mmCIF file of C-alpha atoms in Angstrom:
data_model
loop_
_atom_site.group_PDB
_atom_site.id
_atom_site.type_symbol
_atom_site.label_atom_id
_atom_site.label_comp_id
_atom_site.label_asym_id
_atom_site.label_seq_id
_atom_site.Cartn_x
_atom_site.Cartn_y
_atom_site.Cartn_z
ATOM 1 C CA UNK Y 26 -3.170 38.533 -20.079
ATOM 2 C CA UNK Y 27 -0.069 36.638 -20.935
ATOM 3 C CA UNK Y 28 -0.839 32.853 -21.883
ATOM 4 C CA UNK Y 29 1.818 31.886 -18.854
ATOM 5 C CA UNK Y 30 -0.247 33.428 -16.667
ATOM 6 C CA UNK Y 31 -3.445 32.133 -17.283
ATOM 7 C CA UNK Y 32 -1.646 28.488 -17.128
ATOM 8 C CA UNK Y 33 0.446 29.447 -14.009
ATOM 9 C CA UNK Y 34 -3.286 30.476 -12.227
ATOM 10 C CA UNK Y 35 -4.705 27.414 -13.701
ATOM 11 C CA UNK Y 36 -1.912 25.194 -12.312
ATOM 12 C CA UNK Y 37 -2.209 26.406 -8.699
ATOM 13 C CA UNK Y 38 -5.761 26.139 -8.885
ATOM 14 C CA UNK Y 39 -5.364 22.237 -9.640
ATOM 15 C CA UNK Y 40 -2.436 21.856 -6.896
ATOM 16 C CA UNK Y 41 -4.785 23.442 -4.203
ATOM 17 C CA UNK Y 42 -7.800 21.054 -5.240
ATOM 18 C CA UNK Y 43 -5.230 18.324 -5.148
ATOM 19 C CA UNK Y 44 -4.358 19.004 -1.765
ATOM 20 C CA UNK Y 45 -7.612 19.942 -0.002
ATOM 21 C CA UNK Y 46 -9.164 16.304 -1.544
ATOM 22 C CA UNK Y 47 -6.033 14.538 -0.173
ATOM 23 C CA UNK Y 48 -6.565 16.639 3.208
ATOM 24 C CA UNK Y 49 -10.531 15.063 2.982
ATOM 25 C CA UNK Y 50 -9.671 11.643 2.582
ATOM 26 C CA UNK Y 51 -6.959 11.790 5.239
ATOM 27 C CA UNK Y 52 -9.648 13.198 7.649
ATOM 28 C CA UNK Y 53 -12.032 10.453 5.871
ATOM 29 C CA UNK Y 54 -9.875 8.051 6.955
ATOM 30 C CA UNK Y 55 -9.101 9.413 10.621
ATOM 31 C CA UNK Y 56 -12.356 9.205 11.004
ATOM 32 C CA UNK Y 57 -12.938 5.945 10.273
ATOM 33 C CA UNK Y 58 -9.992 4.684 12.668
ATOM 34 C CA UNK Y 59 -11.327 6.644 15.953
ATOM 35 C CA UNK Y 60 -14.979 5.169 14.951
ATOM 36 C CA UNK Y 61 -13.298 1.109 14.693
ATOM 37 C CA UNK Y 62 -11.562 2.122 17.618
ATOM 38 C CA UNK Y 63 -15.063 2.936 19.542
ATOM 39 C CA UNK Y 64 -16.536 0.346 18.589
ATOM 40 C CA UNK Y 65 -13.574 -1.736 20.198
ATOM 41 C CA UNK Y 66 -14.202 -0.278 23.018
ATOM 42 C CA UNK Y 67 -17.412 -0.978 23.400
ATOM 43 C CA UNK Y 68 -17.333 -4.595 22.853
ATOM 44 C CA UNK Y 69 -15.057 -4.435 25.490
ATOM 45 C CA UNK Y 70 -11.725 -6.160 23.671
#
């Protein structure tokens, strides 16, 4: 295996980690606004 390879696999690997733990906080996040939003709601204001 060619050295640019190996760092071309390794480099996507990173870039899709990157993205699925920015996708997870975004839904983290989401989250967290619909729950403030319930609880809004609930306290009737």
């Amino acid at each position: 295996m060619r050295l640019q390879d190996a760092l071309d696999r390794i480099r996507e690997r990173d870039r899709v980690m990157r993205h699925r733990e920015s996708q997870q906080k975004y839904f983290e996040k989401n989250r967290e606004m619909v729950n403030e939003k319930k609880r809004i709601a609930r306290a009737g204001g």
